[in-house]
Short mmCIF file of C-alpha atoms and ligand atoms in Angstrom, two decimals:
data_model
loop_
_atom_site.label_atom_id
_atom_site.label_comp_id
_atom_site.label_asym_id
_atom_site.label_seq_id
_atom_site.Cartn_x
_atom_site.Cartn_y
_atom_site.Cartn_z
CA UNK A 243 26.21 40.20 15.56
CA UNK A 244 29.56 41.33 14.22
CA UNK A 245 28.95 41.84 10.46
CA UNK A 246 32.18 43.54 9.68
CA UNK A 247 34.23 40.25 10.75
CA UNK A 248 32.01 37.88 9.66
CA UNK A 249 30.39 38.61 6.26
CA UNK A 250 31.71 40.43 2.98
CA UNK A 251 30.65 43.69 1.77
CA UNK A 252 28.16 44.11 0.54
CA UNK A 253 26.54 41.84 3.41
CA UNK A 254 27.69 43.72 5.85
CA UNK A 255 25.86 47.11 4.42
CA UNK A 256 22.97 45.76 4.54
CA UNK A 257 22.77 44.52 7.79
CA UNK A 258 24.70 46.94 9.79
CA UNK A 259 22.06 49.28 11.16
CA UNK A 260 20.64 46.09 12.92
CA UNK A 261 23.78 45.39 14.85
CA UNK A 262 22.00 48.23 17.11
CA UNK A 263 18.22 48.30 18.27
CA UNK A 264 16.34 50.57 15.60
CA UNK A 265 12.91 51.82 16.59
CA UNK A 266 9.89 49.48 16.01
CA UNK A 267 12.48 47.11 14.58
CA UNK A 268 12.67 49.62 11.06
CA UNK A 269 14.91 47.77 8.73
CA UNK A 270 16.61 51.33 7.80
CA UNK A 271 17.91 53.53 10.01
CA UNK A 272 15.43 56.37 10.49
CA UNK A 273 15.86 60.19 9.19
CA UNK A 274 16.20 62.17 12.72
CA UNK A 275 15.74 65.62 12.16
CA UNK A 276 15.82 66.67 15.92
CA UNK A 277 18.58 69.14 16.03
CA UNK A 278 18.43 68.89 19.99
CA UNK A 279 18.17 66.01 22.33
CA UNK A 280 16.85 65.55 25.57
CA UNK A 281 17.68 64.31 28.62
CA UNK A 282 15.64 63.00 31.87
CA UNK A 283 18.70 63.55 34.25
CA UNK A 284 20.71 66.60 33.37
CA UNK A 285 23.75 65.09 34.74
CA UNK A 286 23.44 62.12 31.75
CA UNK A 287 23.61 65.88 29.63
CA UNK A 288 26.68 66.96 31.43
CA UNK A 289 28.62 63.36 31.22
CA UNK A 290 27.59 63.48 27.42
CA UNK A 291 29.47 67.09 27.17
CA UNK A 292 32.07 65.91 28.92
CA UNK A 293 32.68 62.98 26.74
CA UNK A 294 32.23 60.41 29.81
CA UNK A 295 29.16 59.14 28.85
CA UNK A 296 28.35 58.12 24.78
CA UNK A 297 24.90 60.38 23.48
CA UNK A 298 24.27 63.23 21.16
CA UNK A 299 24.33 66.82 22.36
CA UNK A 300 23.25 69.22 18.65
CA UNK A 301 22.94 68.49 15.49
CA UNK A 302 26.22 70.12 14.09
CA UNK A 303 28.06 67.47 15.97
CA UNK A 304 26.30 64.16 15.62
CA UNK A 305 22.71 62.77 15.02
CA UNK A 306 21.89 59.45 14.95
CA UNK A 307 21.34 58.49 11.49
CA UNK A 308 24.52 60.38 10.17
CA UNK A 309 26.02 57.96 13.28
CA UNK A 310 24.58 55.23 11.62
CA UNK A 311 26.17 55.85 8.33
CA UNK A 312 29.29 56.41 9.78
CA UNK A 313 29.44 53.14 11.65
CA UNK A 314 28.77 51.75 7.31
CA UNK A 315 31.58 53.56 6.35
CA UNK A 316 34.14 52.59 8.90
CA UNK A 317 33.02 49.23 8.88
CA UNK A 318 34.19 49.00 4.45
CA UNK A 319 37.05 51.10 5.44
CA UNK A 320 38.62 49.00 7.90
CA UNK A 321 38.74 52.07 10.53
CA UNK A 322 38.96 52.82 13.83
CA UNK A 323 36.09 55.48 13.59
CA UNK A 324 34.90 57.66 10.98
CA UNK A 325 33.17 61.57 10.79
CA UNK A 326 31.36 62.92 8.14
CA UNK A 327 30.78 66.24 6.80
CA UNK A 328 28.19 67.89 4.32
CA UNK A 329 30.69 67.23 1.77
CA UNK A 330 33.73 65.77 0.39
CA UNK A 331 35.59 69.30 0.37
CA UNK A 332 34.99 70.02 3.73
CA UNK A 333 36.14 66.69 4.79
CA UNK A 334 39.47 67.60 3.55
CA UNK A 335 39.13 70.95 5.04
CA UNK A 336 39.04 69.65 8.06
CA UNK A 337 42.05 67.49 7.81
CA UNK A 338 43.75 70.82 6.44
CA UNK A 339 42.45 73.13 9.54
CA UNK A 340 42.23 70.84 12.13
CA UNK A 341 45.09 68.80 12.39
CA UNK A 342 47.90 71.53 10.62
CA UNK A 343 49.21 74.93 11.70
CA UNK A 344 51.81 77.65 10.76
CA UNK A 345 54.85 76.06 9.70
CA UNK A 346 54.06 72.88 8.86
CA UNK A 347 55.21 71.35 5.38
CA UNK A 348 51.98 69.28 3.26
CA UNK A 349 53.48 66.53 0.67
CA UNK A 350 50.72 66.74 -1.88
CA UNK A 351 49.43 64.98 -4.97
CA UNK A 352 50.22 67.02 -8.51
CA UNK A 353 47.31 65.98 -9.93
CA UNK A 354 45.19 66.17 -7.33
CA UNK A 355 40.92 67.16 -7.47
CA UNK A 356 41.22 70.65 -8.66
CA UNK A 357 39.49 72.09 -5.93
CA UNK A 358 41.51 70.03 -3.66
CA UNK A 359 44.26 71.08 -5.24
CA UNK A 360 42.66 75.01 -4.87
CA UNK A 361 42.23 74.39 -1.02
CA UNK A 362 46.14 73.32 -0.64
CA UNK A 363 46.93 76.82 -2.20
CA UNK A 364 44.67 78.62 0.21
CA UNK A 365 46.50 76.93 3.15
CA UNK A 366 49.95 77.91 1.31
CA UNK A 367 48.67 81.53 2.15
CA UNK A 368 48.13 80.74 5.48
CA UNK A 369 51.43 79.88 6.69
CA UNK A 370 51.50 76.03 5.53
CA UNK A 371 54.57 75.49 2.99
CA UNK A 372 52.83 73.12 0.58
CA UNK A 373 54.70 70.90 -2.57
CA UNK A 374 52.92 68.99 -4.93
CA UNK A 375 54.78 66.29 -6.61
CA UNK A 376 54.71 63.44 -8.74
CA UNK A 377 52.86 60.52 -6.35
CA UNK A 378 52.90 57.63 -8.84
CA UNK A 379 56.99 57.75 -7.76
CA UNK A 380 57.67 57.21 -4.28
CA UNK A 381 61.20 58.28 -4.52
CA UNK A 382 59.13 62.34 -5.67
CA UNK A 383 57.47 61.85 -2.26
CA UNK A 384 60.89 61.12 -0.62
CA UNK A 385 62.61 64.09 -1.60
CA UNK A 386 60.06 66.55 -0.87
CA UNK A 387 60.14 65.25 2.84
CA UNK A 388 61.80 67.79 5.14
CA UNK A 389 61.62 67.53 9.59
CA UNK A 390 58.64 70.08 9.28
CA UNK A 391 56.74 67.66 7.13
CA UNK A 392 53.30 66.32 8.93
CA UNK A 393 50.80 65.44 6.12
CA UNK A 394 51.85 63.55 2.74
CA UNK A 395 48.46 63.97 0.54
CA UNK A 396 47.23 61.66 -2.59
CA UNK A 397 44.68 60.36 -4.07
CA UNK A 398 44.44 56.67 -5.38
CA UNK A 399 43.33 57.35 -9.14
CA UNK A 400 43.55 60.81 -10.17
CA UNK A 401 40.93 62.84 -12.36
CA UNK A 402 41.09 63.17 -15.36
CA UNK A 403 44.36 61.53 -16.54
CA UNK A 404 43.85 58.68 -14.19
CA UNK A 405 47.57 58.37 -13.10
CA UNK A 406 48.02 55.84 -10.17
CA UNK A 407 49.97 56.85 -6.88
CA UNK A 408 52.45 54.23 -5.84
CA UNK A 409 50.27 54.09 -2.55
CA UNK A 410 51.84 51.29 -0.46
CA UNK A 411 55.40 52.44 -1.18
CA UNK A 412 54.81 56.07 -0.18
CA UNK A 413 52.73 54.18 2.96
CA UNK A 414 55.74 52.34 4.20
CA UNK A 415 57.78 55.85 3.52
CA UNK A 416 55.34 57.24 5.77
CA UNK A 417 55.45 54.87 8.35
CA UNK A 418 58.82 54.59 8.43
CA UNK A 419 59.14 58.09 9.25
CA UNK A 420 56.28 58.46 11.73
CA UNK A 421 54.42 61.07 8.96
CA UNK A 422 50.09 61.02 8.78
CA UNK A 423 49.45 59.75 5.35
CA UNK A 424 46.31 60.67 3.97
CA UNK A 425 44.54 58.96 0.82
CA UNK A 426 41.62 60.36 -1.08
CA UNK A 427 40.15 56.89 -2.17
CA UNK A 428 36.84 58.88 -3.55
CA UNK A 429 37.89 57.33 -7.12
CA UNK A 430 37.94 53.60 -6.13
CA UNK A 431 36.05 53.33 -2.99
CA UNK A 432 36.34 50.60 -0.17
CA UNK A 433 34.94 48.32 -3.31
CA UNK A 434 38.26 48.66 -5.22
CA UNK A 435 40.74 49.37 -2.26
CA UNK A 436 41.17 50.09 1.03
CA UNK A 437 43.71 52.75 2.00
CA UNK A 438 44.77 51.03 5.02
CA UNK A 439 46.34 47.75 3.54
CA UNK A 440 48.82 50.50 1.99
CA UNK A 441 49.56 52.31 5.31
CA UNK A 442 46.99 55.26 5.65
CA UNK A 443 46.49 56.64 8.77
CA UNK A 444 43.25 58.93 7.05
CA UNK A 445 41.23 57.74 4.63
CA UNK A 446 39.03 60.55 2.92
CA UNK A 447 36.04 60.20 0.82
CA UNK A 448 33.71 62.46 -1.15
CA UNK A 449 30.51 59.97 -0.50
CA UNK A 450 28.47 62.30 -3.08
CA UNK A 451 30.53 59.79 -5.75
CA UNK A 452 30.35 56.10 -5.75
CA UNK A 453 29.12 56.00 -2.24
CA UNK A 454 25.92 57.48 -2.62
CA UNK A 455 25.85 57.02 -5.97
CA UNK A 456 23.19 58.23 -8.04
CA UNK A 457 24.35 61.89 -7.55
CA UNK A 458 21.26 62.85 -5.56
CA UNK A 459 23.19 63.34 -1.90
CA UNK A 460 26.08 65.33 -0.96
CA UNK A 461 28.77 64.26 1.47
CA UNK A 462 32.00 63.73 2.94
CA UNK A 463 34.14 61.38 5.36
CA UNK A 464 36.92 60.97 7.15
CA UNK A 465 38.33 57.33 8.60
CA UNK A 466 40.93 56.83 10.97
CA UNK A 467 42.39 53.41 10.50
CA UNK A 468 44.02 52.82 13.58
CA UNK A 469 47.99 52.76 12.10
CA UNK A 470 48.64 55.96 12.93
CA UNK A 471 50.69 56.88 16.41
CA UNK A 472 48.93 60.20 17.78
CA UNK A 473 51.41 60.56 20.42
CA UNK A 474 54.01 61.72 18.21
CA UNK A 475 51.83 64.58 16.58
CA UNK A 476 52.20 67.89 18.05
CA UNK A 477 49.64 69.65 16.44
CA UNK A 478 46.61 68.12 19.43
CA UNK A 479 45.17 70.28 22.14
CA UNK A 480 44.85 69.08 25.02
CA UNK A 481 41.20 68.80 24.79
CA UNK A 482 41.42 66.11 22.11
CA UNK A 483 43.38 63.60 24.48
CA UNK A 484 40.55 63.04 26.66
CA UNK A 485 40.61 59.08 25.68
CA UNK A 486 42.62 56.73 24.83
CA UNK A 487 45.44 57.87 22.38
CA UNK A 488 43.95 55.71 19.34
CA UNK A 489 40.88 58.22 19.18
CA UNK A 490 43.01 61.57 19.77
CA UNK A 491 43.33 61.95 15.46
CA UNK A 492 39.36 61.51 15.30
CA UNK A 493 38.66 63.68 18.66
CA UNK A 494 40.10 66.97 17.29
CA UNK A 495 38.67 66.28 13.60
CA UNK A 496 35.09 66.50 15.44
CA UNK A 497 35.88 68.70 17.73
CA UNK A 498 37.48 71.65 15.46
CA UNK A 499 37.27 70.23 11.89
CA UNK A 500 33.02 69.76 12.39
CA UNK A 501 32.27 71.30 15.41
CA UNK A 502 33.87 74.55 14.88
CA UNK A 503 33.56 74.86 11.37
CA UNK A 504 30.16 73.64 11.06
CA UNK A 505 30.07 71.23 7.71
CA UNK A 506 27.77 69.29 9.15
CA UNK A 507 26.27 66.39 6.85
CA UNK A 508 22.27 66.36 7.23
CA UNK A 509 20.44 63.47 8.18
CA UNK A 510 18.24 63.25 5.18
CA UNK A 511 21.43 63.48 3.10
CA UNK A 512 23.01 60.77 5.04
CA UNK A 513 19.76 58.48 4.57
CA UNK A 514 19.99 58.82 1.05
CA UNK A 515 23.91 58.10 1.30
CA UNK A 516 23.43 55.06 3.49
CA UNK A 517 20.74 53.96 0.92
CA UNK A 518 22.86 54.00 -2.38
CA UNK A 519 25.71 52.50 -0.67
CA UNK A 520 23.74 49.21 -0.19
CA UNK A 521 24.52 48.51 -3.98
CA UNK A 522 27.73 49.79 -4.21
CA UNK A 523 29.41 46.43 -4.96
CA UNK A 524 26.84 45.92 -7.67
CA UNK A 525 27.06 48.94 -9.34
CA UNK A 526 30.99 49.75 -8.92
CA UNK A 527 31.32 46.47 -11.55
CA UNK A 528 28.84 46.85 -13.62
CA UNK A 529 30.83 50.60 -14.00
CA UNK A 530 34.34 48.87 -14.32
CA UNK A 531 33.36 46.67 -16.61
CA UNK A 532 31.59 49.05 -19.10
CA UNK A 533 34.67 51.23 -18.32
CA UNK A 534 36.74 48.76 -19.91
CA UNK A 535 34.55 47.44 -22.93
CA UNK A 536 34.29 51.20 -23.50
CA UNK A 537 38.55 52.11 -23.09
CA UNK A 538 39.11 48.88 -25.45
CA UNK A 539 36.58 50.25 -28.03
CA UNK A 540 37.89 54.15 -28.35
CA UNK A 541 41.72 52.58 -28.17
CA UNK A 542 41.17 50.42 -31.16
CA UNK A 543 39.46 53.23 -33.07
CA UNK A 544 41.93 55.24 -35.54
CA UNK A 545 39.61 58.43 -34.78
CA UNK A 546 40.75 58.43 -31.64
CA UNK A 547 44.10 59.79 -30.51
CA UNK A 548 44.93 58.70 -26.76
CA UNK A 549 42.77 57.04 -24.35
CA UNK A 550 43.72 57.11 -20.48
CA UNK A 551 42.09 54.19 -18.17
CA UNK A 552 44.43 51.99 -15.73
CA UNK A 553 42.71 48.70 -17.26
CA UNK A 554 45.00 49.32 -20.36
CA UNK A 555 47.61 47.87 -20.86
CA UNK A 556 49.68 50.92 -22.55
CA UNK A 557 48.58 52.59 -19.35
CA UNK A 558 51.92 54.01 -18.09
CA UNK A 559 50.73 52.51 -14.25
CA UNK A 560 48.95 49.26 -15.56
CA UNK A 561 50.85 46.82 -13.22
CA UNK A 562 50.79 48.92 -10.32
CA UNK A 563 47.17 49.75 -10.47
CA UNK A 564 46.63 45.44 -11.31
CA UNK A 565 48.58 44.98 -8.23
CA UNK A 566 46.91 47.57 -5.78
CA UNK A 567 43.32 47.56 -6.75
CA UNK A 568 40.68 44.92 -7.09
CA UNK A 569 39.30 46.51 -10.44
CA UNK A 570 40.43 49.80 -12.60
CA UNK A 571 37.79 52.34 -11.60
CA UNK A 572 35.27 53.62 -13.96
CA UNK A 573 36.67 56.93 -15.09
CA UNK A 574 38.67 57.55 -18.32
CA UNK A 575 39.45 60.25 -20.55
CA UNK A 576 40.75 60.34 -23.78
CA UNK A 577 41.83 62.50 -27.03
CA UNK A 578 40.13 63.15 -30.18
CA UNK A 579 42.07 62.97 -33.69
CA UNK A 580 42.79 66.73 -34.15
CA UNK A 581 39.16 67.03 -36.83
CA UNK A 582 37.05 66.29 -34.47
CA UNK A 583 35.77 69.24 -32.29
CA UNK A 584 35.16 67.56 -28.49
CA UNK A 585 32.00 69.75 -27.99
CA UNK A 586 30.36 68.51 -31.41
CA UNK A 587 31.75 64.83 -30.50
CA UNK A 588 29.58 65.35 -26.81
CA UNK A 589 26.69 66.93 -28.60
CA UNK A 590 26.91 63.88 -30.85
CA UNK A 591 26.30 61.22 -27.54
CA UNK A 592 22.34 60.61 -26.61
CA UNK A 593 23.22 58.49 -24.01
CA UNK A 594 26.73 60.12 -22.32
CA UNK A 595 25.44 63.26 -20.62
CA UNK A 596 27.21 66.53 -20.66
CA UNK A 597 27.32 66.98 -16.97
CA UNK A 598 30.25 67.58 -14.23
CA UNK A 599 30.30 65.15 -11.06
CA UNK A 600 31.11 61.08 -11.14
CA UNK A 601 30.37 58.38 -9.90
CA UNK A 602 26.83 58.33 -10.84
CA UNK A 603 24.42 55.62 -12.39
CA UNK A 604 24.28 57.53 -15.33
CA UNK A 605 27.05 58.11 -17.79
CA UNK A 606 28.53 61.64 -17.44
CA UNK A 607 30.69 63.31 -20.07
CA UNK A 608 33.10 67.00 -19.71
CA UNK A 609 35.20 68.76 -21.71
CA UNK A 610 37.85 69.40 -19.05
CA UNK A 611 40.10 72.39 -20.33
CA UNK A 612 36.50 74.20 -20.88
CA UNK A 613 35.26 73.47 -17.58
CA UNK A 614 36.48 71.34 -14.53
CA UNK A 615 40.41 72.52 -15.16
CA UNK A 616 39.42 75.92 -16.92
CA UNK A 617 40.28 77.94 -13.63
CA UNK A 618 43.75 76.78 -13.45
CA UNK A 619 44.97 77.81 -16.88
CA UNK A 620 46.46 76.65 -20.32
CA UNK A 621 50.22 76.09 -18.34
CA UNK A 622 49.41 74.15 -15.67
CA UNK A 623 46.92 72.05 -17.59
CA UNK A 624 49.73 71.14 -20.07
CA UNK A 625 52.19 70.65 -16.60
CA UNK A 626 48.95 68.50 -15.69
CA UNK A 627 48.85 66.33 -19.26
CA UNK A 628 45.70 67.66 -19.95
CA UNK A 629 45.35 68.51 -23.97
CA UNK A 630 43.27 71.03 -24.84
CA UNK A 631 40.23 68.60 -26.02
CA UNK A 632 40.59 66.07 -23.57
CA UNK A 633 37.06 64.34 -22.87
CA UNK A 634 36.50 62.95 -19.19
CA UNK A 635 33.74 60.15 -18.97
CA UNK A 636 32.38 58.88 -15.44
CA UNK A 637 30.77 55.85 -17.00
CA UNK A 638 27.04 54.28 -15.76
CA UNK A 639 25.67 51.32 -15.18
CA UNK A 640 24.01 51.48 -18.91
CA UNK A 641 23.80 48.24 -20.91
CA UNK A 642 27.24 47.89 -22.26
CA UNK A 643 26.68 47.48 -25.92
CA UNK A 644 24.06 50.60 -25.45
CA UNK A 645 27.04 52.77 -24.19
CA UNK A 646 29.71 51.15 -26.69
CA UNK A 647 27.51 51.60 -29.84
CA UNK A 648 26.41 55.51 -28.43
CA UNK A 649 30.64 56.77 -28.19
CA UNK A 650 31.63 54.59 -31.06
CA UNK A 651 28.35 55.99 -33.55
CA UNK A 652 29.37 59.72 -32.33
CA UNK A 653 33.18 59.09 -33.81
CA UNK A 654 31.84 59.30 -37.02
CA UNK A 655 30.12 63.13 -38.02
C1 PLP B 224 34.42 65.18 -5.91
C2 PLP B 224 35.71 64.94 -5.25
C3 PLP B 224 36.02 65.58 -4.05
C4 PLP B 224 35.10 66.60 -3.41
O1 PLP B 224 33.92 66.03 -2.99
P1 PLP B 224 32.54 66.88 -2.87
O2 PLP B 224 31.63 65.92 -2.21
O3 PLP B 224 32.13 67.26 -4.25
O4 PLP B 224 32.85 68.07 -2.04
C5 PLP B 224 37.24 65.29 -3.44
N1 PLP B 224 38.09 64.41 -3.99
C6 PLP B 224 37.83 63.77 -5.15
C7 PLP B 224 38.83 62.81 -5.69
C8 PLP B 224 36.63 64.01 -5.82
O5 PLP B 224 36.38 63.39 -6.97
#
């Protein structure tokens, strides 16, 4: 059975782990918590080190039920093969360590994740030359390219201010010029878009978000989708060409992006990532569409300042994001009139709770200057757009009129 061709998403979740036998026919893949595994013949051990034969050697480098998840996730991604990690971070640490080195020039997002955006400075101290520009303008993208340039860096929707990367242009920029593009589609998921229709060669993905959903797991993945040519990058030892030069990118991500630094995702984590993910499709609308009944409400209020959410229409990348993704995500943020204090307007909510992470069930509310973006600094966050009481909401899969009534009733003190 070949669910990824055959069926549609959601579909296909729920029926992968069958496409291989599972013990006593369990419909869910089970939790392995064997670190080690055995074998009768040690020279079945020795083709598995040696990458002749397929099997699991220790835990940091594979078990079978993080295996299973990543056969879910490649499958919505449209990929070639996917690894995880114990998190979303040190998924794109591994891109970072494992695939750059000294010299090398990184195109990256400006308004990236801030600790993404944290991580990129570390490696700027390490020898990689690093410049973040403006990614909802390919033409920004084109003219920080230089011959040293090996990695061009973006997300799809970007937290908090929700600006939009023009991410088939810079694709085809990419391609053109034989450069690894990476997306971070954490904020619309294989749901909303798929990073290789635009030209990604890596596909990243905190799973801890929409994924999992119902922020109980932590976790991380990397895709390859297949577009990109590994036999022009120079950065690959020659350990990582074992195979054929398709899995080359993917090779060296295991080898010294997990292997060697050890972000290993745990089975019981992966279980309860693989278990969310079966309603992702469900709850991913359920969250755009109380996104937007919620955007429409705050915009039409007089109380309310600025609201930022793609599905607008005044949204500065409305037709790009209409054109690019199947829905407008579920984050927004907006601004307060200038008497209304953002932490008594969140102390106000009973249902929005005052709470970093996204992507949950639940509706999730932070004063970003205060917390997420305090690190970084008054300049930066007004480089960045973000006003000093800007409010980020990660909205749930409430009842919509529940959620409306709770953010419109707090407006007035
Ligand atoms: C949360 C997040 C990450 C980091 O993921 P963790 O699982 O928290 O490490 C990376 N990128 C984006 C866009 C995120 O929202």
């Amino acid at each position: 059975m070949n669910v990824k061709r055959t069926y549609g998403l959601t579909t296909a979740i729920l029926h992968s782990d069958r496409e291989k036998p599972i013990e006593h026919g369990a419909l869910h893949k089970p939790i392995h918590a064997g670190v080690a595994f055995g074998y009768r013949d040690a020279r079945d051990l020795a083709q598995v080190f040696q990458g002749k034969q397929a099997g699991f050697r220790y835990g940091r480098q594979g078990n079978p039920t993080v295996g299973a998840l990543e056969d879910k996730i490649n499958t919505l991604e449209q990929g070639a093969g996917t690894v995880c990690f114990a998190t979303g971070m040190a998924a794109i640490a591994a891109v970072a360590t494992a695939l750059l080195r000294r010299g090398d020039h990184v195109v990256a997002s400006a308004y990236l994740f801030g600790n993404t955006h944290s991580l990129w400075e570390s490696m700027a101290g390490k020898g990689i030359d690093v410049d973040f520009v403006d990614t909802t303008r390919a033409s920004a993208v084109e003219q920080a390219l230089r011959p040293a340039t090996r990695l061009v860096f973006t997300e799809t929707i970007a937290n908090p201010r929700t600006q939009v990367a023009d991410l088939a242009r810079i694709g085809a920029l990419c391609n053109e010029r034989g450069i690894l593009y990476a997306v971070d589609n954490t904020m619309t998921s294989a749901c909303l878009f798929q990073p290789r229709n635009a030209g990604a060669g890596l596909v990243v993905n905190s799973l801890t978000k929409y994924y999992a959903g119902h922020g109980n797991a932590l976790g991380g993945s990397v895709t390859d989708t297949g577009l990109f040519d590994w036999r022009g990058f120079p950065n690959l030892g020659e350990p990582s060409k074992n195979g054929p030069a398709s899995g080359w990118g993917l090779a060296q991500l295991r080898a010294k992006g997990l292997r060697d630094f050890g972000a290993a995702l745990g089975p019981e984590a992966a279980h309860h990532i693989a278990v969310g993910m079966e309603t992702i499709a469900l709850r991913i609308a359920r969250q755009c569409a109380n996104a937007r009944a919620l955007a429409s409400m705050l915009a039409a209020d007089p109380r309310v300042k600025a609201v930022y959410y793609p599905g607008l229409a005044t949204h500065s990348q409305h037709a790009l994001a209409a054109q690019l993704f199947a829905d407008f995500g579920a984050l927004l943020s907006f601004e307060l009139d200038e008497g209304i204090d953002c932490f008594d307007y969140i102390n106000r909510l009973r249902l929005g709770v005052a709470a970093s992470n996204l992507g949950d069930t639940r509706t999730l509310v932070i004063p970003v200057a205060h917390t997420i973006f305090y690190e970084v600094g008054a300049q930066r966050r007004a480089a960045m757009g973000i006003a000093e009481g800007l409010i980020r909401v990660s909205v749930g899969i409430e009842d919509t009129s529940d959620l409306v009534n709770d953010f419109q009733a707090a407006l007035a003190d």
